[in-house]
PDB file of N, CA and C in Angstrom:
ATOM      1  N   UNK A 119     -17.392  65.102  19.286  1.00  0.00           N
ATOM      2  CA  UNK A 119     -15.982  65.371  19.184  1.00  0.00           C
ATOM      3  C   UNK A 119     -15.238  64.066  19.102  1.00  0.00           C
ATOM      4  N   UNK A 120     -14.098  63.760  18.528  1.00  0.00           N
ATOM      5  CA  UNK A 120     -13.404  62.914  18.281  1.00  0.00           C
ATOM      6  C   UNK A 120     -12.221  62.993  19.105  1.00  0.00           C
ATOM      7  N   UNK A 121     -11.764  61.851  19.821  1.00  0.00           N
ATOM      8  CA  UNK A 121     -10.572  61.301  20.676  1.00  0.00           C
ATOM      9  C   UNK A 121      -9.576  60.688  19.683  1.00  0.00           C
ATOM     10  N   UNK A 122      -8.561  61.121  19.397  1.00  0.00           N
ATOM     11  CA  UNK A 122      -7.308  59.741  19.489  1.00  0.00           C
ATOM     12  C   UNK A 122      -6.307  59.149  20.089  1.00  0.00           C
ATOM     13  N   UNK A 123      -6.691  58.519  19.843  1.00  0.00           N
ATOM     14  CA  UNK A 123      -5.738  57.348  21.079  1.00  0.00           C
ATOM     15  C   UNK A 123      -4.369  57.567  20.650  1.00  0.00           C
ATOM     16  N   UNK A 124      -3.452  57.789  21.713  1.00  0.00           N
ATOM     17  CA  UNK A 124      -2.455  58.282  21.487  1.00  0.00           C
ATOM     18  C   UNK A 124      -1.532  56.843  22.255  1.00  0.00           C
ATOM     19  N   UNK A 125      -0.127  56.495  21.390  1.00  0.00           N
ATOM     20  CA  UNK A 125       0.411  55.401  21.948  1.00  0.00           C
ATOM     21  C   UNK A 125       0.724  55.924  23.427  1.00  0.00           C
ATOM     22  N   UNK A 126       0.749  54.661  24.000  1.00  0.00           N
ATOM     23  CA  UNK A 126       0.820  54.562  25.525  1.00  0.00           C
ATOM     24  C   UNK A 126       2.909  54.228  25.726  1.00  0.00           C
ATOM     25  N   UNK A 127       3.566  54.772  26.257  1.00  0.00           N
ATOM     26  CA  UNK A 127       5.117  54.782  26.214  1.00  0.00           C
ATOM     27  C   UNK A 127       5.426  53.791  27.452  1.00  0.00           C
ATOM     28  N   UNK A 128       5.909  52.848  27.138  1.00  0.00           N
ATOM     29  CA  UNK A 128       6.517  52.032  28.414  1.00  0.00           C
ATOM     30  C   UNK A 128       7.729  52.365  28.367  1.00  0.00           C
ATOM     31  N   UNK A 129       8.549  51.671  29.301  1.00  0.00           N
ATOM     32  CA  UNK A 129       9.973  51.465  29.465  1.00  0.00           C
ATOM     33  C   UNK A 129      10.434  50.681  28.810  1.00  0.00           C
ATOM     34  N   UNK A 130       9.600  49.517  28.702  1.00  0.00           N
ATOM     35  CA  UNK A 130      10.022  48.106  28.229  1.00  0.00           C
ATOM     36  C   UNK A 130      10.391  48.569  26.415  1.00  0.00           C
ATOM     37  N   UNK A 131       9.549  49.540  26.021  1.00  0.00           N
ATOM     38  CA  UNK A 131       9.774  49.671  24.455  1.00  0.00           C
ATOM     39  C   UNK A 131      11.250  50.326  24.540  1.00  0.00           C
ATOM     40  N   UNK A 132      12.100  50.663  25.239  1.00  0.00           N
ATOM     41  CA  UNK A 132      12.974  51.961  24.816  1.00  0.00           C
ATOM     42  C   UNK A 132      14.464  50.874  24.969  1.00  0.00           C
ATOM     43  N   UNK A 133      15.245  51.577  24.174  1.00  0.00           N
ATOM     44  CA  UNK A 133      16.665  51.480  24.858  1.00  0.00           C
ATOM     45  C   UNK A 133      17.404  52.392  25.345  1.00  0.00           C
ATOM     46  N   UNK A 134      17.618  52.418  26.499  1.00  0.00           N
ATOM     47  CA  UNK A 134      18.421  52.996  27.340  1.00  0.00           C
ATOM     48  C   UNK A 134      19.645  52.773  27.562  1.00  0.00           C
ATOM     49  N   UNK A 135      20.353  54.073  27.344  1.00  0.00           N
ATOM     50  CA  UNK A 135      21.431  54.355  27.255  1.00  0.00           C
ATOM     51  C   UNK A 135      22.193  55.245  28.002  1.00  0.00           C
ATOM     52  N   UNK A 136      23.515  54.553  29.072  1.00  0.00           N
ATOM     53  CA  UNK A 136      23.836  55.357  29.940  1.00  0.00           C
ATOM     54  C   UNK A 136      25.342  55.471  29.530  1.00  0.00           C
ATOM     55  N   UNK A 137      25.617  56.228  30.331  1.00  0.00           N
ATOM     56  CA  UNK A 137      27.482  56.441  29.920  1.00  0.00           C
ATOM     57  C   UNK A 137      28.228  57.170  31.491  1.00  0.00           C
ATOM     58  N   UNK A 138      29.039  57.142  31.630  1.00  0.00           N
ATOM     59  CA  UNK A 138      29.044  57.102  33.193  1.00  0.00           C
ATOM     60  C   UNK A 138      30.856  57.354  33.247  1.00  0.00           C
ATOM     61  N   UNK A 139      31.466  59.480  33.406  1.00  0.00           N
ATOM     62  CA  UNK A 139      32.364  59.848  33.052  1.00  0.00           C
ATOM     63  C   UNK A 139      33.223  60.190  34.349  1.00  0.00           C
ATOM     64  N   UNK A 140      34.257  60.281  34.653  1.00  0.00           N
ATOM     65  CA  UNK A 140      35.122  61.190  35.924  1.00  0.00           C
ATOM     66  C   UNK A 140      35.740  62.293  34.960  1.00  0.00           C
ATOM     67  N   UNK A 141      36.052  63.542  35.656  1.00  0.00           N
ATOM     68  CA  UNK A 141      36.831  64.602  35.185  1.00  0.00           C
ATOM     69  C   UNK A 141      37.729  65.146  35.780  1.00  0.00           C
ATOM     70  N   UNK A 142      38.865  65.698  35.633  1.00  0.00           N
ATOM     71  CA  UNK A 142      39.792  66.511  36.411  1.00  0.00           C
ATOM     72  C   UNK A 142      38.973  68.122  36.755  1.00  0.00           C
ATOM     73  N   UNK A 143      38.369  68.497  35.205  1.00  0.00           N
ATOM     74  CA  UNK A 143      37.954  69.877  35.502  1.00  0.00           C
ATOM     75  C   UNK A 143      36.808  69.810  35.184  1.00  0.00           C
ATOM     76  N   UNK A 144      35.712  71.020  35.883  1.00  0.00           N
ATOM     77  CA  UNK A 144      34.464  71.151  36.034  1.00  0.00           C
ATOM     78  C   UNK A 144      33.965  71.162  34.515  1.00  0.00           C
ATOM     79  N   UNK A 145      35.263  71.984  33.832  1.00  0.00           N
ATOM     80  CA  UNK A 145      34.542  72.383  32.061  1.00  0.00           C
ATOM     81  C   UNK A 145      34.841  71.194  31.164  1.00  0.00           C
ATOM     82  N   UNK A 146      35.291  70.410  31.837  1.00  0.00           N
ATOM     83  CA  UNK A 146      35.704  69.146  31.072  1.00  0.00           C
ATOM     84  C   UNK A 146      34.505  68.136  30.949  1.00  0.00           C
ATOM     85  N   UNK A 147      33.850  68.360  32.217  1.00  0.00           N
ATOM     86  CA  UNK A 147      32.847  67.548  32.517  1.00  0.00           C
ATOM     87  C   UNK A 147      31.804  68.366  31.781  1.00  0.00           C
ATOM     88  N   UNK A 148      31.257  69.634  31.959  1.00  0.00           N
ATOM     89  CA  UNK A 148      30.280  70.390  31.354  1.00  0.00           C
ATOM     90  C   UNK A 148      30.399  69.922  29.369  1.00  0.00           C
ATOM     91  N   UNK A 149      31.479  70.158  28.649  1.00  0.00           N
ATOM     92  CA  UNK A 149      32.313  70.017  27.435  1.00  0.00           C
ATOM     93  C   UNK A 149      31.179  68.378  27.357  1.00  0.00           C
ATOM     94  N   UNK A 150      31.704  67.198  27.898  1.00  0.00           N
ATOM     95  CA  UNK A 150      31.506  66.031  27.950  1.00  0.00           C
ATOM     96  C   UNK A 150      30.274  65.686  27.747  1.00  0.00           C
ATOM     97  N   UNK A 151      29.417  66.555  28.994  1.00  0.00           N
ATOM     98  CA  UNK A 151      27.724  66.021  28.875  1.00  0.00           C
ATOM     99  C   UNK A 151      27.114  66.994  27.574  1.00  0.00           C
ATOM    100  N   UNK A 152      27.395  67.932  27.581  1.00  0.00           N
ATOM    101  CA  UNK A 152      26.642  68.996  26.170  1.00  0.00           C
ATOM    102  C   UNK A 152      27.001  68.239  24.642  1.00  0.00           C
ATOM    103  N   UNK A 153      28.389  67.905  24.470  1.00  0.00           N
ATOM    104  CA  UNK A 153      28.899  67.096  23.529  1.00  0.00           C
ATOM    105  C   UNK A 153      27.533  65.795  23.459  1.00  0.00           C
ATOM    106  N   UNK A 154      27.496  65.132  24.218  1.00  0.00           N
ATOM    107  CA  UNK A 154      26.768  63.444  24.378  1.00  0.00           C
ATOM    108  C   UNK A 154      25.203  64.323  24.239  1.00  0.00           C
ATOM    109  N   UNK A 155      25.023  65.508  24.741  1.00  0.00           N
ATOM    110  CA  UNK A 155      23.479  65.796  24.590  1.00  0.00           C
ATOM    111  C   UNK A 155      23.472  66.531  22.862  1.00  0.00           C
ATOM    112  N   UNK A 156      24.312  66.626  22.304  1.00  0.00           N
ATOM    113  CA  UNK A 156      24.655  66.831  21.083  1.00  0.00           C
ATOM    114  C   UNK A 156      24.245  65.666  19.816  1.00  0.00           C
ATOM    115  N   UNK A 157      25.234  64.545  20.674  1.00  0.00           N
ATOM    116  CA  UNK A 157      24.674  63.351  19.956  1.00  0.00           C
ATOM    117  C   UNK A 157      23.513  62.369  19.891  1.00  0.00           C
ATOM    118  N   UNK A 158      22.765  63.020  21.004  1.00  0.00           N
ATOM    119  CA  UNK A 158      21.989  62.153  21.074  1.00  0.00           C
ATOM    120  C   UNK A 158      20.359  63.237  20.324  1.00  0.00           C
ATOM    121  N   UNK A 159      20.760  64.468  19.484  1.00  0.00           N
ATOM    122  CA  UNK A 159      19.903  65.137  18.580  1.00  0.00           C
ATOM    123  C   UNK A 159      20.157  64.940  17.596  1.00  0.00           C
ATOM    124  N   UNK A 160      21.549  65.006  17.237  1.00  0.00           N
ATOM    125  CA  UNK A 160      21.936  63.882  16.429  1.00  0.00           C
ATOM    126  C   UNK A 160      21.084  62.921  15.383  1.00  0.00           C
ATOM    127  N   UNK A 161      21.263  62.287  16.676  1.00  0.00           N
ATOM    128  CA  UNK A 161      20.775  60.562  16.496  1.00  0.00           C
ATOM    129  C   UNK A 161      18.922  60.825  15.967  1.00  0.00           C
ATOM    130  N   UNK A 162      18.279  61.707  17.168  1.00  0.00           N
ATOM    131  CA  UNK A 162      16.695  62.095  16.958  1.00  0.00           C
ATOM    132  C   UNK A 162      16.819  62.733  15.301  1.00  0.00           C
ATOM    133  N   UNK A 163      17.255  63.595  15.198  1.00  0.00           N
ATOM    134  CA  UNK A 163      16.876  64.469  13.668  1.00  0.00           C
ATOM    135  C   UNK A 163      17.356  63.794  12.416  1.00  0.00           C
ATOM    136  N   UNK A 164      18.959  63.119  12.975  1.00  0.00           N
ATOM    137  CA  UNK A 164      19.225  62.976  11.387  1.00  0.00           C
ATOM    138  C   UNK A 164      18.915  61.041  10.967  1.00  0.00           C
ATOM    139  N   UNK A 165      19.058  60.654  11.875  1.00  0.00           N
ATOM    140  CA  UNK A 165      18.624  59.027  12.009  1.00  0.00           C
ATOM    141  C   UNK A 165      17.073  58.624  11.958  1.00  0.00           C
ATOM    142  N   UNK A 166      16.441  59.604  12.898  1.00  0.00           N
ATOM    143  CA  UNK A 166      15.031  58.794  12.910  1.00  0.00           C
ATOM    144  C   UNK A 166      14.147  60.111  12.721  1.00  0.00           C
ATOM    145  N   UNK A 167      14.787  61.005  12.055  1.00  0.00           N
ATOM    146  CA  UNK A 167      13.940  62.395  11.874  1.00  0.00           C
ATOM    147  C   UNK A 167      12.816  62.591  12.529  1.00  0.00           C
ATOM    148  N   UNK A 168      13.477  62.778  13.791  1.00  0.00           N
ATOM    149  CA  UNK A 168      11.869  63.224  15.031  1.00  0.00           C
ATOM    150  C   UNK A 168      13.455  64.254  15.096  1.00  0.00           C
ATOM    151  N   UNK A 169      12.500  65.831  14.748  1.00  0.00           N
ATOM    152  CA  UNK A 169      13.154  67.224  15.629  1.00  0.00           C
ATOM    153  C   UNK A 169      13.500  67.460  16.715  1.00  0.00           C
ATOM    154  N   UNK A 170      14.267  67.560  17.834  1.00  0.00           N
ATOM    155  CA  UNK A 170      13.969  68.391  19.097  1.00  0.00           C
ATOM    156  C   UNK A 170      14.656  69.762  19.053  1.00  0.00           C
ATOM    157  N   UNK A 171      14.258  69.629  20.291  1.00  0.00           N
ATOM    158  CA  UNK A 171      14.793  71.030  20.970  1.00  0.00           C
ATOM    159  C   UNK A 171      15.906  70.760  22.471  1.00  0.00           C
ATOM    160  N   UNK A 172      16.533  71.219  22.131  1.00  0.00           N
ATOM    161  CA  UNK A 172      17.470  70.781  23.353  1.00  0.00           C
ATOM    162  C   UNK A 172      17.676  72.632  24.547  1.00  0.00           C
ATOM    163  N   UNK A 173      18.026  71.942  25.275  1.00  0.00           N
ATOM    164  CA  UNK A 173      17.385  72.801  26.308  1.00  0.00           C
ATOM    165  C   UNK A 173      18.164  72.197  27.927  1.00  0.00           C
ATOM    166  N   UNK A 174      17.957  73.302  28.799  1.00  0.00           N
ATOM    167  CA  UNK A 174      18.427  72.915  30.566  1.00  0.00           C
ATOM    168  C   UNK A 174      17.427  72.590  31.521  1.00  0.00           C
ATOM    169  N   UNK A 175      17.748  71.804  32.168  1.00  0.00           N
ATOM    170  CA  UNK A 175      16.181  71.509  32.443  1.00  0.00           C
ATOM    171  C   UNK A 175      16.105  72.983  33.927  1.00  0.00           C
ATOM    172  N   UNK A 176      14.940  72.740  34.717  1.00  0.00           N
ATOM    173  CA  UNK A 176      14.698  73.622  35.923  1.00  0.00           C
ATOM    174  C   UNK A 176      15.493  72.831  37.142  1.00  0.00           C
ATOM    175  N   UNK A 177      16.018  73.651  37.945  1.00  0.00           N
ATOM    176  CA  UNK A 177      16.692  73.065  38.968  1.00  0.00           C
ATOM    177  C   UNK A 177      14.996  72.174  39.526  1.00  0.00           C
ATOM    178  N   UNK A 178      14.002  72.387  39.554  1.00  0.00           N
ATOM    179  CA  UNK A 178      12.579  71.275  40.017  1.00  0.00           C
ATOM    180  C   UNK A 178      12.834  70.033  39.213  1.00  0.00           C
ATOM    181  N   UNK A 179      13.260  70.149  37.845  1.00  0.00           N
ATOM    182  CA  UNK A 179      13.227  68.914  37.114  1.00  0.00           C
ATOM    183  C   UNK A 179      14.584  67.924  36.715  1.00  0.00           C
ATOM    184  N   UNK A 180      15.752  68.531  37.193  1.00  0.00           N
ATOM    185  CA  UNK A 180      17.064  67.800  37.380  1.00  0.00           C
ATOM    186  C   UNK A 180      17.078  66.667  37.792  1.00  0.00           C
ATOM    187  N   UNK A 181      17.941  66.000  37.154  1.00  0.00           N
ATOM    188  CA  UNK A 181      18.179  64.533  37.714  1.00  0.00           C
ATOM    189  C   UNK A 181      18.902  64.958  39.071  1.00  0.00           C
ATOM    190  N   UNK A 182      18.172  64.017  40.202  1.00  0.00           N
ATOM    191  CA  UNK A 182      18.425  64.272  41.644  1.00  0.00           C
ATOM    192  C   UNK A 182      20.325  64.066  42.086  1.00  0.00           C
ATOM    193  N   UNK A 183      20.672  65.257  42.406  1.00  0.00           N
ATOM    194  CA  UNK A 183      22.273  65.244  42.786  1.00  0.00           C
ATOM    195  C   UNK A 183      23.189  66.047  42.113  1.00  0.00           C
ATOM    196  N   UNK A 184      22.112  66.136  40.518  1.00  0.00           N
ATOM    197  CA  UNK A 184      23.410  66.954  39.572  1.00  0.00           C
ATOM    198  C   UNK A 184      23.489  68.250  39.581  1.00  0.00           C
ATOM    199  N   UNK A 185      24.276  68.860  39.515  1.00  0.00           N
ATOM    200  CA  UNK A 185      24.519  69.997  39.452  1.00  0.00           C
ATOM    201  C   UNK A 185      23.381  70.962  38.008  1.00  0.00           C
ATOM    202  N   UNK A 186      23.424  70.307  36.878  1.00  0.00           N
ATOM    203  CA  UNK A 186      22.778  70.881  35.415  1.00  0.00           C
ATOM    204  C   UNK A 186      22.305  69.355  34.762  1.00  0.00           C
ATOM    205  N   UNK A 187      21.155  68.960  34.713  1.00  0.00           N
ATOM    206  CA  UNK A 187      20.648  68.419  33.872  1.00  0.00           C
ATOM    207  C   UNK A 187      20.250  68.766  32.344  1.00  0.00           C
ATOM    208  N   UNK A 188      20.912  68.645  30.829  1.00  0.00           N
ATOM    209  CA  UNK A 188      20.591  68.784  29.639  1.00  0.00           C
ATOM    210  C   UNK A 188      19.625  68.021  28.878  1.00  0.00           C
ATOM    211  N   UNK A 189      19.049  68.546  27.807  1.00  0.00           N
ATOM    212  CA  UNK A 189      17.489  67.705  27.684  1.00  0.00           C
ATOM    213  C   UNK A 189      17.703  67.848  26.455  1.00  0.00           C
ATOM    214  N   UNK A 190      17.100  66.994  25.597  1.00  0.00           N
ATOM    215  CA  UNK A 190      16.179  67.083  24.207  1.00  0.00           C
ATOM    216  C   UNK A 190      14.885  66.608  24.494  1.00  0.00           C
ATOM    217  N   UNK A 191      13.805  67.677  23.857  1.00  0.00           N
ATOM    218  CA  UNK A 191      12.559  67.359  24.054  1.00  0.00           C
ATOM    219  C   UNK A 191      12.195  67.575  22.657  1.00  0.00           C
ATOM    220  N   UNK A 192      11.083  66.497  22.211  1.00  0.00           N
ATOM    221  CA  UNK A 192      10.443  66.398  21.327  1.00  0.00           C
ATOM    222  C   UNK A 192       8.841  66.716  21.423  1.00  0.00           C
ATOM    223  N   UNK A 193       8.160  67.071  20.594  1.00  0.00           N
ATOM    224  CA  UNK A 193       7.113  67.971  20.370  1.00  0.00           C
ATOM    225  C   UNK A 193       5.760  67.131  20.026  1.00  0.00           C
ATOM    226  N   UNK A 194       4.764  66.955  21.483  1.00  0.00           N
ATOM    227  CA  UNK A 194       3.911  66.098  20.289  1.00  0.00           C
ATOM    228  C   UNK A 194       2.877  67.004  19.876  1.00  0.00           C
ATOM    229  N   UNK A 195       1.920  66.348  19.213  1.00  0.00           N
ATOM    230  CA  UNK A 195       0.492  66.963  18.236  1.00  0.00           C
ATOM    231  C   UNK A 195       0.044  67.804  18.830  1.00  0.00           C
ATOM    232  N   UNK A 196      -0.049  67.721  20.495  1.00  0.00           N
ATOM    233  CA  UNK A 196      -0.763  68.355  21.339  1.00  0.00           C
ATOM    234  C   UNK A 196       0.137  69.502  21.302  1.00  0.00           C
ATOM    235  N   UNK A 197       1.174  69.849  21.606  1.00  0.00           N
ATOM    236  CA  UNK A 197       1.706  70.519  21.730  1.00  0.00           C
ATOM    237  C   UNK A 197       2.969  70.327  23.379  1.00  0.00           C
ATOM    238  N   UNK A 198       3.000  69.001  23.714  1.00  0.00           N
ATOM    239  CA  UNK A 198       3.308  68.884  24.875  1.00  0.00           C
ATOM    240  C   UNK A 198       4.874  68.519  24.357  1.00  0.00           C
ATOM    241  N   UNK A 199       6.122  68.269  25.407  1.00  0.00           N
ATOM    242  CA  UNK A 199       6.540  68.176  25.222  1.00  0.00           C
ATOM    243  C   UNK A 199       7.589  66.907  25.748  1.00  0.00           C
ATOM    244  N   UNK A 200       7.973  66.222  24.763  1.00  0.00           N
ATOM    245  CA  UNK A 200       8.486  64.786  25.446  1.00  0.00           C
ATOM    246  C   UNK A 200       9.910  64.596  25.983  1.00  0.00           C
ATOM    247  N   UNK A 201      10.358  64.570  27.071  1.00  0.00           N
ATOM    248  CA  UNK A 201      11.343  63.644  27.443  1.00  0.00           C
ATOM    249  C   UNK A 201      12.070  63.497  26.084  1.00  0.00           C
ATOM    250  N   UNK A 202      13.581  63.260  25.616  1.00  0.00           N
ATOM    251  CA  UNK A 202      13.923  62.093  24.481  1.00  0.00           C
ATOM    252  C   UNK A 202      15.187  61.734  24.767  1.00  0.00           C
ATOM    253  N   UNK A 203      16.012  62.598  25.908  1.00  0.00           N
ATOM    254  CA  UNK A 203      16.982  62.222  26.271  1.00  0.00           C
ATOM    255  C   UNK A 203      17.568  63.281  26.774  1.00  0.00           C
ATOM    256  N   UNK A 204      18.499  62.606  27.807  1.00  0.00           N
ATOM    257  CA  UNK A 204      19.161  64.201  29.317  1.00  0.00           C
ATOM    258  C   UNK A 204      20.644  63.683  29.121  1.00  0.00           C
ATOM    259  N   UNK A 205      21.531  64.213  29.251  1.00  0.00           N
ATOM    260  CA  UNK A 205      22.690  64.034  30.107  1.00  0.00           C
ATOM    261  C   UNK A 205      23.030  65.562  31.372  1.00  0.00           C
ATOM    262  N   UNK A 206      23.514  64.733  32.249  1.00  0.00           N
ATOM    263  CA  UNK A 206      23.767  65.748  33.566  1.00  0.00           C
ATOM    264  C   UNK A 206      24.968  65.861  33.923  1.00  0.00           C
ATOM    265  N   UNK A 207      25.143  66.938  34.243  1.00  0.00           N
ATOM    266  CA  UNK A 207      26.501  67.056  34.747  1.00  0.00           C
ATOM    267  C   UNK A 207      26.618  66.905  36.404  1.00  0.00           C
ATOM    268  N   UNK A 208      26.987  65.859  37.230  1.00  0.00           N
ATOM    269  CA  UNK A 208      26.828  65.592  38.569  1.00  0.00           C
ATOM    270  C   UNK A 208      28.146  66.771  39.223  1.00  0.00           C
ATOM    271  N   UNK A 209      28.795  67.375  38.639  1.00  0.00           N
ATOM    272  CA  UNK A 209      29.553  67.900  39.872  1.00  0.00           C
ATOM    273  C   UNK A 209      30.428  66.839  40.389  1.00  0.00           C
ATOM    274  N   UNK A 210      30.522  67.069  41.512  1.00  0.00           N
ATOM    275  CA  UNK A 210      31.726  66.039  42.648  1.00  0.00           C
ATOM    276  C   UNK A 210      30.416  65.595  44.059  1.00  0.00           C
ATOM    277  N   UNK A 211      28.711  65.601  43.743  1.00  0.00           N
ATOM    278  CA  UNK A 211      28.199  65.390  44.262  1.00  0.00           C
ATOM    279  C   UNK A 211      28.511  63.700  45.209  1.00  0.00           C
ATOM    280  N   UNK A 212      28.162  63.066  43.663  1.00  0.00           N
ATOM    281  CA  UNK A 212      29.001  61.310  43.894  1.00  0.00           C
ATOM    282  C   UNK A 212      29.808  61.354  44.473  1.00  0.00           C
ATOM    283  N   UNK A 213      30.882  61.871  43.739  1.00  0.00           N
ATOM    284  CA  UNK A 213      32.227  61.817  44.188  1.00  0.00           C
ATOM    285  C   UNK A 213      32.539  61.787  45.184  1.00  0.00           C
ATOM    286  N   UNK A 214      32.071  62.233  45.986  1.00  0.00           N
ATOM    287  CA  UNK A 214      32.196  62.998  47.490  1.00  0.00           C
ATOM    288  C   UNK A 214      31.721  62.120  48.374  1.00  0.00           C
ATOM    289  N   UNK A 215      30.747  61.570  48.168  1.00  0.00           N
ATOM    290  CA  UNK A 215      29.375  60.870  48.885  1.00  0.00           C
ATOM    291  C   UNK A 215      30.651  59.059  48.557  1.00  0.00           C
ATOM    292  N   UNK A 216      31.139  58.614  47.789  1.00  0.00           N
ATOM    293  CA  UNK A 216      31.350  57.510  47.907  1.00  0.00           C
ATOM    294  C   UNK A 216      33.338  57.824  48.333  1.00  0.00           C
ATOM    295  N   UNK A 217      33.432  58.730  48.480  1.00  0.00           N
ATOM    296  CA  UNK A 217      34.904  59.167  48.406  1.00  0.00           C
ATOM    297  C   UNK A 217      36.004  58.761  47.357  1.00  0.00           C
ATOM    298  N   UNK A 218      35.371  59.487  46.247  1.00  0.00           N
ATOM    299  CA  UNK A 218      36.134  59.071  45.037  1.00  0.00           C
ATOM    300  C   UNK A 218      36.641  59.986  44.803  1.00  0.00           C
ATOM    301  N   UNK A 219      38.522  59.890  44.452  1.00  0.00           N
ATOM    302  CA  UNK A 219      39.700  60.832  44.261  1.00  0.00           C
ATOM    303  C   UNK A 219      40.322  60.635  43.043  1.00  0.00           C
ATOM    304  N   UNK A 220      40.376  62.105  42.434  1.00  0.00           N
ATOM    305  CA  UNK A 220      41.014  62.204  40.526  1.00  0.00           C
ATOM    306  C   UNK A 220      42.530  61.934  41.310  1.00  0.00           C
ATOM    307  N   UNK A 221      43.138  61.278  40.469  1.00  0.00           N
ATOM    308  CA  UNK A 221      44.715  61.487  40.641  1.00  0.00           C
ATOM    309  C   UNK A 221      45.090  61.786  39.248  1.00  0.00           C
TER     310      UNK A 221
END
């Protein structure tokens, strides 16, 4: 049977990209992260034509604090499915925790 070596993914290869929002309203914030998880399939299909699938993640697999973590996952050979980019919607989790006030 035949193996292929499949590339190995560091950190060091990627650019990472954060963006970091306050909101008055909950749907403003929800609007905000779905929009940015919009663009960033975008960017996968029509820029570097790798497909995903965008998707919510499981409250098990959320970025720790947020209320809804959003995903694009990309599809490999195997059939597994990759990480390609999240935005989350934190709620007033932060907010709260460092005592930060909308005026």
């Amino acid at each position: 049977w035949e193996l292929r070596t499949r590339p190995f993914l560091r950190t060091s290869e990627f650019l990472w990209q954060e963006g970091h929002t306050a909101h008055a309203t909950r749907d403003s914030a929800i609007t905000d992260a779905t929009d940015m998880l919009t663009q960033y399939a975008s960017l996968c299909s029509d820029l570097l034509a790798l497909p995903v699938v965008q998707g919510v993640k499981s409250p098990s697999e959320r970025f720790a604090g947020a209320d809804e973590t959003y995903t694009i996952e990309a599809l490999m050979q195997n059939g597994w499915a990759l990480q390609s980019g999240t935005s989350h919607f934190l709620g007033q989790t932060f907010g709260k925790a460092f005592e930060v006030q909308f005026q």
